[in-house]
Short mmCIF file of C-alpha atoms in Angstrom, two decimals:
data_model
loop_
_atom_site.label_atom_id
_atom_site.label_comp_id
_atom_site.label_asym_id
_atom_site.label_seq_id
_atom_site.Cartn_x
_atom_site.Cartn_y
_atom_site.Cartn_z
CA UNK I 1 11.06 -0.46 -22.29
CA UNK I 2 11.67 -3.00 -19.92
CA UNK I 3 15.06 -4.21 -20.65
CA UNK I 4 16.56 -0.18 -21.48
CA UNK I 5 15.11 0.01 -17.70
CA UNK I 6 15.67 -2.87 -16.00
CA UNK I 7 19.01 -4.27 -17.01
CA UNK I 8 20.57 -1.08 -16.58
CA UNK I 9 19.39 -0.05 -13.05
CA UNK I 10 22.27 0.63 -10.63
CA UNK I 11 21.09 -0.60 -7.56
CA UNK I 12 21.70 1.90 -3.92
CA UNK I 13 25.18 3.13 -5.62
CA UNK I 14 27.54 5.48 -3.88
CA UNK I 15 26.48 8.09 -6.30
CA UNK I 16 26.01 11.67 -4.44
CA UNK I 17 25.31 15.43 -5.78
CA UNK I 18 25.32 17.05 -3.02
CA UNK I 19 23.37 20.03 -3.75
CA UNK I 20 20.88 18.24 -4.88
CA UNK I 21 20.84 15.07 -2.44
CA UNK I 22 18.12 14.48 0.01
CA UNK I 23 17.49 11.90 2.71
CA UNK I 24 14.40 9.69 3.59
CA UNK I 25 15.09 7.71 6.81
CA UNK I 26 17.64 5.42 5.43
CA UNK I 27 18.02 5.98 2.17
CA UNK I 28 19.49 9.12 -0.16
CA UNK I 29 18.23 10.03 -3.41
CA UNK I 30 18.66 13.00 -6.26
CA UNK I 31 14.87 13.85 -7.44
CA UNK I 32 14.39 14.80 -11.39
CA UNK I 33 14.01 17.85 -12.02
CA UNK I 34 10.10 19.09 -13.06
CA UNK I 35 8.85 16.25 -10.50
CA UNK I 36 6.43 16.56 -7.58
CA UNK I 37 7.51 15.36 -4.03
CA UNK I 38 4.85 14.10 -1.40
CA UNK I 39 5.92 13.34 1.77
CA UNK I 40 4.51 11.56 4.87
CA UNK I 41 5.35 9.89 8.07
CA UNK I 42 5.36 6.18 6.27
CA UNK I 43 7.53 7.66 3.17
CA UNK I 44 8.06 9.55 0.36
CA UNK I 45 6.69 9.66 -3.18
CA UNK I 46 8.28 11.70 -6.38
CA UNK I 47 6.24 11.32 -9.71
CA UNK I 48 5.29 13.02 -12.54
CA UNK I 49 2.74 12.87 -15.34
CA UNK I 50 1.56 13.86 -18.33
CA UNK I 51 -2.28 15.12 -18.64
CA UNK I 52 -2.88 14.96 -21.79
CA UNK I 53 -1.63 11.32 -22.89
CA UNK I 54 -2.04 10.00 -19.24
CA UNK I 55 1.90 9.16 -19.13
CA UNK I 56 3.01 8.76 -15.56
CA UNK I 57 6.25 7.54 -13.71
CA UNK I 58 5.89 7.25 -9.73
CA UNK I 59 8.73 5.66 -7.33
CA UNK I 60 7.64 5.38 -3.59
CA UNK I 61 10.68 5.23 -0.80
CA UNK I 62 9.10 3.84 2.17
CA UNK I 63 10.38 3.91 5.66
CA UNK I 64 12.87 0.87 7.19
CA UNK I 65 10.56 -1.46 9.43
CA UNK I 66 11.66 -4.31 11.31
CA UNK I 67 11.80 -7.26 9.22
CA UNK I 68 12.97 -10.80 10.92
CA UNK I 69 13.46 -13.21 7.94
CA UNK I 70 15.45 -12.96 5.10
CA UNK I 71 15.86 -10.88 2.10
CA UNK I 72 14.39 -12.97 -0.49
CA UNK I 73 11.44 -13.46 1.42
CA UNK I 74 11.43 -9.89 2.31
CA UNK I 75 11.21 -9.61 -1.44
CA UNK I 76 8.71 -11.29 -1.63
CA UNK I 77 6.36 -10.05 0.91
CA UNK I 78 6.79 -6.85 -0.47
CA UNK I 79 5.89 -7.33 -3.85
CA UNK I 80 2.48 -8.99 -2.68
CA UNK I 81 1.85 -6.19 -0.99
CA UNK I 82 3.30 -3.36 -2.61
CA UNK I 83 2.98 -4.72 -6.72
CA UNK I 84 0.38 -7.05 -6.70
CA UNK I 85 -2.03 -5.32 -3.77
CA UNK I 86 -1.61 -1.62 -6.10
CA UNK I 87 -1.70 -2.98 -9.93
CA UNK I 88 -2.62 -5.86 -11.72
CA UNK I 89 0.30 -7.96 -12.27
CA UNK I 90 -0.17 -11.24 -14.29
CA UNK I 91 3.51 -12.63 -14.30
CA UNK I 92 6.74 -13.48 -11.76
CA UNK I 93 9.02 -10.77 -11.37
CA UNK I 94 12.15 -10.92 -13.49
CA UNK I 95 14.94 -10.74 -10.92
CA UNK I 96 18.67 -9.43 -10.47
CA UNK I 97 20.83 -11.25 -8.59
CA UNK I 98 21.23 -10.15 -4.93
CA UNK I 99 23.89 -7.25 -4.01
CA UNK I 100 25.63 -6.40 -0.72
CA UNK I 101 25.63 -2.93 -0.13
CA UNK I 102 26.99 -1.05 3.36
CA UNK I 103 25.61 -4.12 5.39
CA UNK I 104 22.54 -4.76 3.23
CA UNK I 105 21.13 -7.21 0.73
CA UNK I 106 19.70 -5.71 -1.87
CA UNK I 107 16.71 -7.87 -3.95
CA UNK I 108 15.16 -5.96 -6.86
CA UNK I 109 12.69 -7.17 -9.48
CA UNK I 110 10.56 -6.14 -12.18
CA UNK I 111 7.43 -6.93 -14.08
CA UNK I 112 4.79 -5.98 -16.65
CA UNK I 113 1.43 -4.99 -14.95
CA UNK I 114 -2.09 -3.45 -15.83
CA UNK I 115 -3.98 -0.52 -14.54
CA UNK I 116 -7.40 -0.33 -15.71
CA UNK I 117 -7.05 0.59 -19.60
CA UNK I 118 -3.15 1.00 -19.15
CA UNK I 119 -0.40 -1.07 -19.40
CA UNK I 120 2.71 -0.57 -17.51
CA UNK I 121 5.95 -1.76 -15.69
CA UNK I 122 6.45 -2.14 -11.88
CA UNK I 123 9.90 -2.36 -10.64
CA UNK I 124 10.43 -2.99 -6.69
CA UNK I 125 14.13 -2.67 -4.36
CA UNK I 126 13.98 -4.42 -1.08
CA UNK I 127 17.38 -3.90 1.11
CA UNK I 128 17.22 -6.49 4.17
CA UNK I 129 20.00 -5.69 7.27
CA UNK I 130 20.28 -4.95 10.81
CA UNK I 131 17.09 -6.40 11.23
CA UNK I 132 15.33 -4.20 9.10
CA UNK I 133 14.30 -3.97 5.70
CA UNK I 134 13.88 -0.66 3.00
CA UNK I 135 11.51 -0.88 0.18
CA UNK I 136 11.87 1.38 -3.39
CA UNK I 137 8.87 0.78 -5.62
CA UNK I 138 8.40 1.94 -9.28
CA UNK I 139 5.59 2.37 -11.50
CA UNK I 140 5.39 4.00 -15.39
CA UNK I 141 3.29 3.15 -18.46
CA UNK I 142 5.49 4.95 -20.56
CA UNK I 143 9.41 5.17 -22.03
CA UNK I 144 9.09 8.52 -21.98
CA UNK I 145 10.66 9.26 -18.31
CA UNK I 146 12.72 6.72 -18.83
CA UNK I 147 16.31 8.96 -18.59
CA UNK I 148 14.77 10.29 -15.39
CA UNK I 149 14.16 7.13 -13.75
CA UNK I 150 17.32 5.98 -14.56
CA UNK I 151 19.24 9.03 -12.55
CA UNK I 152 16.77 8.64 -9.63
CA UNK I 153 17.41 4.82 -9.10
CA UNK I 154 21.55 6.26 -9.89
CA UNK I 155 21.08 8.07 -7.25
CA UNK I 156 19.74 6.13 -4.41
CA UNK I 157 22.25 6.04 -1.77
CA UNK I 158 22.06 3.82 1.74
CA UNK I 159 23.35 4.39 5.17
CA UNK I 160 24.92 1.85 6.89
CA UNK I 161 23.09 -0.91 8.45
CA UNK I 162 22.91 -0.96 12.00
CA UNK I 163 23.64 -4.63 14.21
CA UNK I 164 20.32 -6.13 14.94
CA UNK I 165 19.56 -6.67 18.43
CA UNK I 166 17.86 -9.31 19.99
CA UNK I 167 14.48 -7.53 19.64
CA UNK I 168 15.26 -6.64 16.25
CA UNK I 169 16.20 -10.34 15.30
CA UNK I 170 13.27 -12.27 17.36
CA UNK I 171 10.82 -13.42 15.28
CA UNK I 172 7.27 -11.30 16.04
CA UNK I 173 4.48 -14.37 16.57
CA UNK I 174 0.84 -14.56 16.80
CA UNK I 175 0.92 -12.45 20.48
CA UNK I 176 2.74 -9.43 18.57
CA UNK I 177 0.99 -5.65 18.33
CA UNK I 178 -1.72 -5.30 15.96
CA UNK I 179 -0.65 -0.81 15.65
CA UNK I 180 -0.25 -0.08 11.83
CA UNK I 181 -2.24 -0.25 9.29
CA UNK I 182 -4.37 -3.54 7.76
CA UNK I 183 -5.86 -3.69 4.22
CA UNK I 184 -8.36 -5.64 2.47
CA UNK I 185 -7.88 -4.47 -0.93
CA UNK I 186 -10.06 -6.41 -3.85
CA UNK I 187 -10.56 -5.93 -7.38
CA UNK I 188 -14.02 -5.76 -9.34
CA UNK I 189 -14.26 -8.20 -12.26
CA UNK I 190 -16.28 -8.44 -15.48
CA UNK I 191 -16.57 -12.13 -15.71
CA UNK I 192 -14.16 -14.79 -16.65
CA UNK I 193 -11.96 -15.83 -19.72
CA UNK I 194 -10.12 -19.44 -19.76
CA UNK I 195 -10.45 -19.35 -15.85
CA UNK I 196 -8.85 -16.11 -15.23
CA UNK I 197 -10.91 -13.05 -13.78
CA UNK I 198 -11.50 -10.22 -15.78
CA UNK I 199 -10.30 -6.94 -13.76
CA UNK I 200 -12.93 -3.93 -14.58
CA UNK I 201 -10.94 -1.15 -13.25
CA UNK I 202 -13.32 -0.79 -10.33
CA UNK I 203 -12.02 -1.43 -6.99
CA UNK I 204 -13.08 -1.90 -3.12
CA UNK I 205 -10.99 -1.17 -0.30
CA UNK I 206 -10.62 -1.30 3.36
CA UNK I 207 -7.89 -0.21 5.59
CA UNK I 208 -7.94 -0.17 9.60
CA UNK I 209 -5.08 2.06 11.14
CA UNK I 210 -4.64 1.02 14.86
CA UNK I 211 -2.48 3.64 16.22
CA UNK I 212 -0.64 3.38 19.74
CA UNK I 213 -2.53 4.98 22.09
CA UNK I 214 -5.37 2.74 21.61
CA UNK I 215 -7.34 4.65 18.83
CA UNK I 216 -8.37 3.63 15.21
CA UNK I 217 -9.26 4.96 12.06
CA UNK I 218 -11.81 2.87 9.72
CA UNK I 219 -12.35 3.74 6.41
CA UNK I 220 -13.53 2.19 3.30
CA UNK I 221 -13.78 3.46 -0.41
CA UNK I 222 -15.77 1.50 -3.29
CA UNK I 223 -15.37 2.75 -6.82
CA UNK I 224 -17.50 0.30 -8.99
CA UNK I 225 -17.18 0.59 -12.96
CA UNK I 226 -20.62 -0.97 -12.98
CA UNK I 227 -21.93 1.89 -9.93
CA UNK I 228 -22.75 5.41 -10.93
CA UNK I 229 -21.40 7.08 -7.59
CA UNK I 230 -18.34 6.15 -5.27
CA UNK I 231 -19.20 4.68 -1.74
CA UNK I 232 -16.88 6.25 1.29
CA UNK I 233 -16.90 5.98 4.93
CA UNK I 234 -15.01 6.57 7.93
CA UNK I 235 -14.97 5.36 11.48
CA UNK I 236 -12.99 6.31 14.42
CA UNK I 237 -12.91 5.62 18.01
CA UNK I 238 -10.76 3.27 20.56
CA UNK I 239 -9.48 -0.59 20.51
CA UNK I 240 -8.56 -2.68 22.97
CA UNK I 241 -6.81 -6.65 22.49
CA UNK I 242 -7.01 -8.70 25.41
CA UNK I 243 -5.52 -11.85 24.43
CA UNK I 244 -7.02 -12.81 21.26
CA UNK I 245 -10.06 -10.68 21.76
CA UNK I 246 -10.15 -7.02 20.08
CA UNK I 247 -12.99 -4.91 21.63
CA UNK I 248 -13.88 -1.89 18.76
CA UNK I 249 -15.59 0.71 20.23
CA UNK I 250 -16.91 3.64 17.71
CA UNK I 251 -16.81 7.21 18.55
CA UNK I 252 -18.04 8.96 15.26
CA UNK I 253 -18.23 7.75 11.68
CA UNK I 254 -19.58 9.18 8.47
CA UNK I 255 -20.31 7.88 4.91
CA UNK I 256 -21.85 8.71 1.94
CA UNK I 257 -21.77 8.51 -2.12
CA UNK I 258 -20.21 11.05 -4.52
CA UNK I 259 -20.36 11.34 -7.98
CA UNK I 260 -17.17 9.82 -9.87
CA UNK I 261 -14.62 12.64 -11.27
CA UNK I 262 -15.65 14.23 -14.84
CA UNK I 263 -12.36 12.44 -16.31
CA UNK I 264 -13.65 9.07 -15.37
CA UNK I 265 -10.59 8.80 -13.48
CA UNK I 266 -10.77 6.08 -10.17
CA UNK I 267 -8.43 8.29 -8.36
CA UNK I 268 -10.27 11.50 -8.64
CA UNK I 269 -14.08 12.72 -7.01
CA UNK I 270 -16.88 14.41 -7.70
CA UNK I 271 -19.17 15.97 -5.64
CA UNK I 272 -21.37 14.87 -2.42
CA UNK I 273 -24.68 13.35 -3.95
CA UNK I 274 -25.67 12.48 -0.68
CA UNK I 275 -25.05 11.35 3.35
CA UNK I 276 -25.60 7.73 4.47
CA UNK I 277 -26.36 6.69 8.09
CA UNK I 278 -23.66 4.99 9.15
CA UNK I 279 -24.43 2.58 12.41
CA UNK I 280 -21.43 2.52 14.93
CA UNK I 281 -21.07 -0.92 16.12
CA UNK I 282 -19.45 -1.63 19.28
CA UNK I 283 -17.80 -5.60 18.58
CA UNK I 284 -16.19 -7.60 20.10
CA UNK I 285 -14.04 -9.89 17.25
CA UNK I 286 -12.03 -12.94 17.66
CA UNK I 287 -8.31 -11.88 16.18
CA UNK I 288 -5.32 -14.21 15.01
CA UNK I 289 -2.55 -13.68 13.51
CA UNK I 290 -2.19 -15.57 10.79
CA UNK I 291 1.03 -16.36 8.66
CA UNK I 292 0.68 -17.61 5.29
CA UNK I 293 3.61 -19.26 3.95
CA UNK I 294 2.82 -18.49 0.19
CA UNK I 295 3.11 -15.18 0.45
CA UNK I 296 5.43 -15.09 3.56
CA UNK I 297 3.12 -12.81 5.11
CA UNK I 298 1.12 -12.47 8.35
CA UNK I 299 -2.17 -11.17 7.90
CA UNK I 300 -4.86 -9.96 10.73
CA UNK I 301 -7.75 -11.99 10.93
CA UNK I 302 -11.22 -10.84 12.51
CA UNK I 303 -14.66 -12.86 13.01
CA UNK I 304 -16.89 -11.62 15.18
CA UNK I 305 -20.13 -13.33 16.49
CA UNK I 306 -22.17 -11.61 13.86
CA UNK I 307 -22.59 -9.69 10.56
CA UNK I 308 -20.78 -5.99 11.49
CA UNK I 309 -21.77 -3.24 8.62
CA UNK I 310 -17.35 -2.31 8.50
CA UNK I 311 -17.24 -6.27 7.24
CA UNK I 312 -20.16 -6.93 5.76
CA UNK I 313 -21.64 -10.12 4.79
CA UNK I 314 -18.83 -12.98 5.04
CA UNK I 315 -18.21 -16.22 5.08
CA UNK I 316 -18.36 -16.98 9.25
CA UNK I 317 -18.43 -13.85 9.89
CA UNK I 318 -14.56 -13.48 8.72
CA UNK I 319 -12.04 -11.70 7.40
CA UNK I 320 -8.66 -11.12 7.12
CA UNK I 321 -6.43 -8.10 6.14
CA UNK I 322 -2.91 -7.66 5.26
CA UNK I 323 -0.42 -5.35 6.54
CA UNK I 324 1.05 -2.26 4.37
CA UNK I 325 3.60 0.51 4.72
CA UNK I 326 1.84 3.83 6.49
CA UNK I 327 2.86 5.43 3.21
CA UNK I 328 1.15 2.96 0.92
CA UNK I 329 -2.60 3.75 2.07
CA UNK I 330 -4.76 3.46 -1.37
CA UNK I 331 -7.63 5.35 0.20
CA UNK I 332 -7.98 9.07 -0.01
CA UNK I 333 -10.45 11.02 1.14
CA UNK I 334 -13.46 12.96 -0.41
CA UNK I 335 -13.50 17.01 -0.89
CA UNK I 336 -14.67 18.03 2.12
CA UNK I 337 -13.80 15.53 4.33
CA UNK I 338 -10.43 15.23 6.92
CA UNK I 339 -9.80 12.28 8.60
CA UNK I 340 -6.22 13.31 9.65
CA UNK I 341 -4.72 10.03 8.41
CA UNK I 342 -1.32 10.95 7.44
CA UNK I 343 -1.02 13.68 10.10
CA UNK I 344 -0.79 11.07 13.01
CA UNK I 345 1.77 8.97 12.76
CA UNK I 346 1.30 5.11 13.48
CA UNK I 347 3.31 3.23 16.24
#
């Protein structure tokens, strides 16, 4: 499957049907037919699936950001964040070599990955000009929509890239805005085999979303294979940096357990088994900016004087989150609950 995909992929070609085309932000694309669209203010995801044998295909087109270095590293950021922080991916992309399309460079790569029980291939297209950068993203544990993928990545179509300005071009430093969204996204394990962790299937995640006019959304979903109910909260209410001190101020937050979905299914919920008391905890933290060269990524870093329920017990009172796409939240909310992420958009 992965060479009949990979090799063949025609990357952000001219390729238009007009009557069919549609446009994301900066980039064009034909959708198969018999697939389901989703769209939000961070990007756009077509997929499809198959009930009965659990056979899925999923690409995500997520909006330009700014993006100051350069496209390999761009590549690379992404897939850390995008690949590695969604599935479980235990090798080095195999790469093409770069293109130049309408003013971009195009940097696309592919690997094998694992999702719980399932085994699948991950494919991600990173296009790097005018000071921006575009990110494609494709996951399927299965041949079977293979044609389809095919015509949608045949499809893709970009506009040209703008000049970069001087703001677009600076580099963004420890002083820059902290508005978007930060994850903490780690994976439960079963023990380990010749000093590699064992992923369960279980996960825990955190996400802040610091939006512009000084108000946040917390939330935080745990879905342990070894727990028999899921773990959810939210918290929203106003932030404030002064230098490197964030003030978090809580307005309202909720959480409580439900039972896991009846197909066993991570991604699905049962029903409310009960509330939890959720304490709001006005905090001051200690925030930096923190660039890691590794992964060429800048990740948000919070230790606050004491243990905070939202961090839980850490290591001095630390710890860090990375940054991710509006679009690519891995937290969704519980039946009966509305948090209005998604609705308000983040800048």
């Amino acid at each position: 499957m992965r060479e009949a995909l990979f090799f063949t992929i025609l990357l952000f070609t001219c390729t238009t049907i007009a009557a069919q085309q549609q446009r994301f932000d900066v980039i064009s694309y034909t959708m198969p037919q018999g697939w389901q669209q989703q769209r939000s203010e961070g990007g756009v995801q077509l997929s499809v699936s198959d009930k009965q044998s659990g056979a899925y295909a999923v690409a995500i087109i997520l909006k330009a950001k700014e993006a100051a270095a350069g496209a390999n590293e761009n590549f690379k950021a992404e897939w850390t964040q995008l690949v590695r922080g969604t599935v479980q991916v235990n090798e080095e992309p195999g790469m093409l070599d770069p293109e130049r399309v309408k003013g971009w460079e195009v940097v696309s790569g592919t690997a094998h990955y694992t999702d719980g029980g399932q085994k699948g291939l991950a494919t991600l297209m990173t296009a790097t000009g005018g000071g921006k950068m575009a990110s494609v993203v494709l996951l399927t544990n299965t041949d079977r929509y293979q044609q389809e993928l095919l015509s949608l990545l045949n499809s893709l179509d970009l506009e040209e890239a703008a000049e970069a300005g001087p703001a677009a071009s600076a580099q963004s430093g420890s002083n820059a805005s902290i508005v978007g969204l930060w994850v903490r996204y780690t994976i439960e394990t079963s023990g380990y085999a010749n000093g590699f962790p064992q992923p369960s299937g279980g996960y825990f995640r955190k996400e802040y979303a610091f939006y512009g006019d000084g108000t946040y959304l917390f939330r935080m979903k745990n879905w342990a294979v070894y727990a028999k109910e899921i773990q959810y909260v939210y918290e929203t209410g106003s932030w404030k940096l002064s230098g490197d001190k964030l003030t978090i101020t809580p307005r309202q937050g909720k959480g409580g357990w439900w039972s896991k979905a009846k197909s066993g299914k991570t991604s699905g919920w049962g029903s409310l088994v009960k509330n939890g008391n959720w304490k709001l905890e006005p905090v001051t933290y200690t925030m930096e900016l923190h660039y890691f060269s590794g992964s060429n990524e800048t990740q948000l870093m919070l230790q606050s004087d004491s243990e905070t329920e939202r961090e839980g017990r850490q290591e001095n009172n630390k710890q860090s989150y990375a940054p991710r796409a509006a679009g690519g939240s891995l937290i969704d909310d519980p039946p009966g609950i509305e948090t209005g992420f998604g609705k308000k958009e983040i800048k």
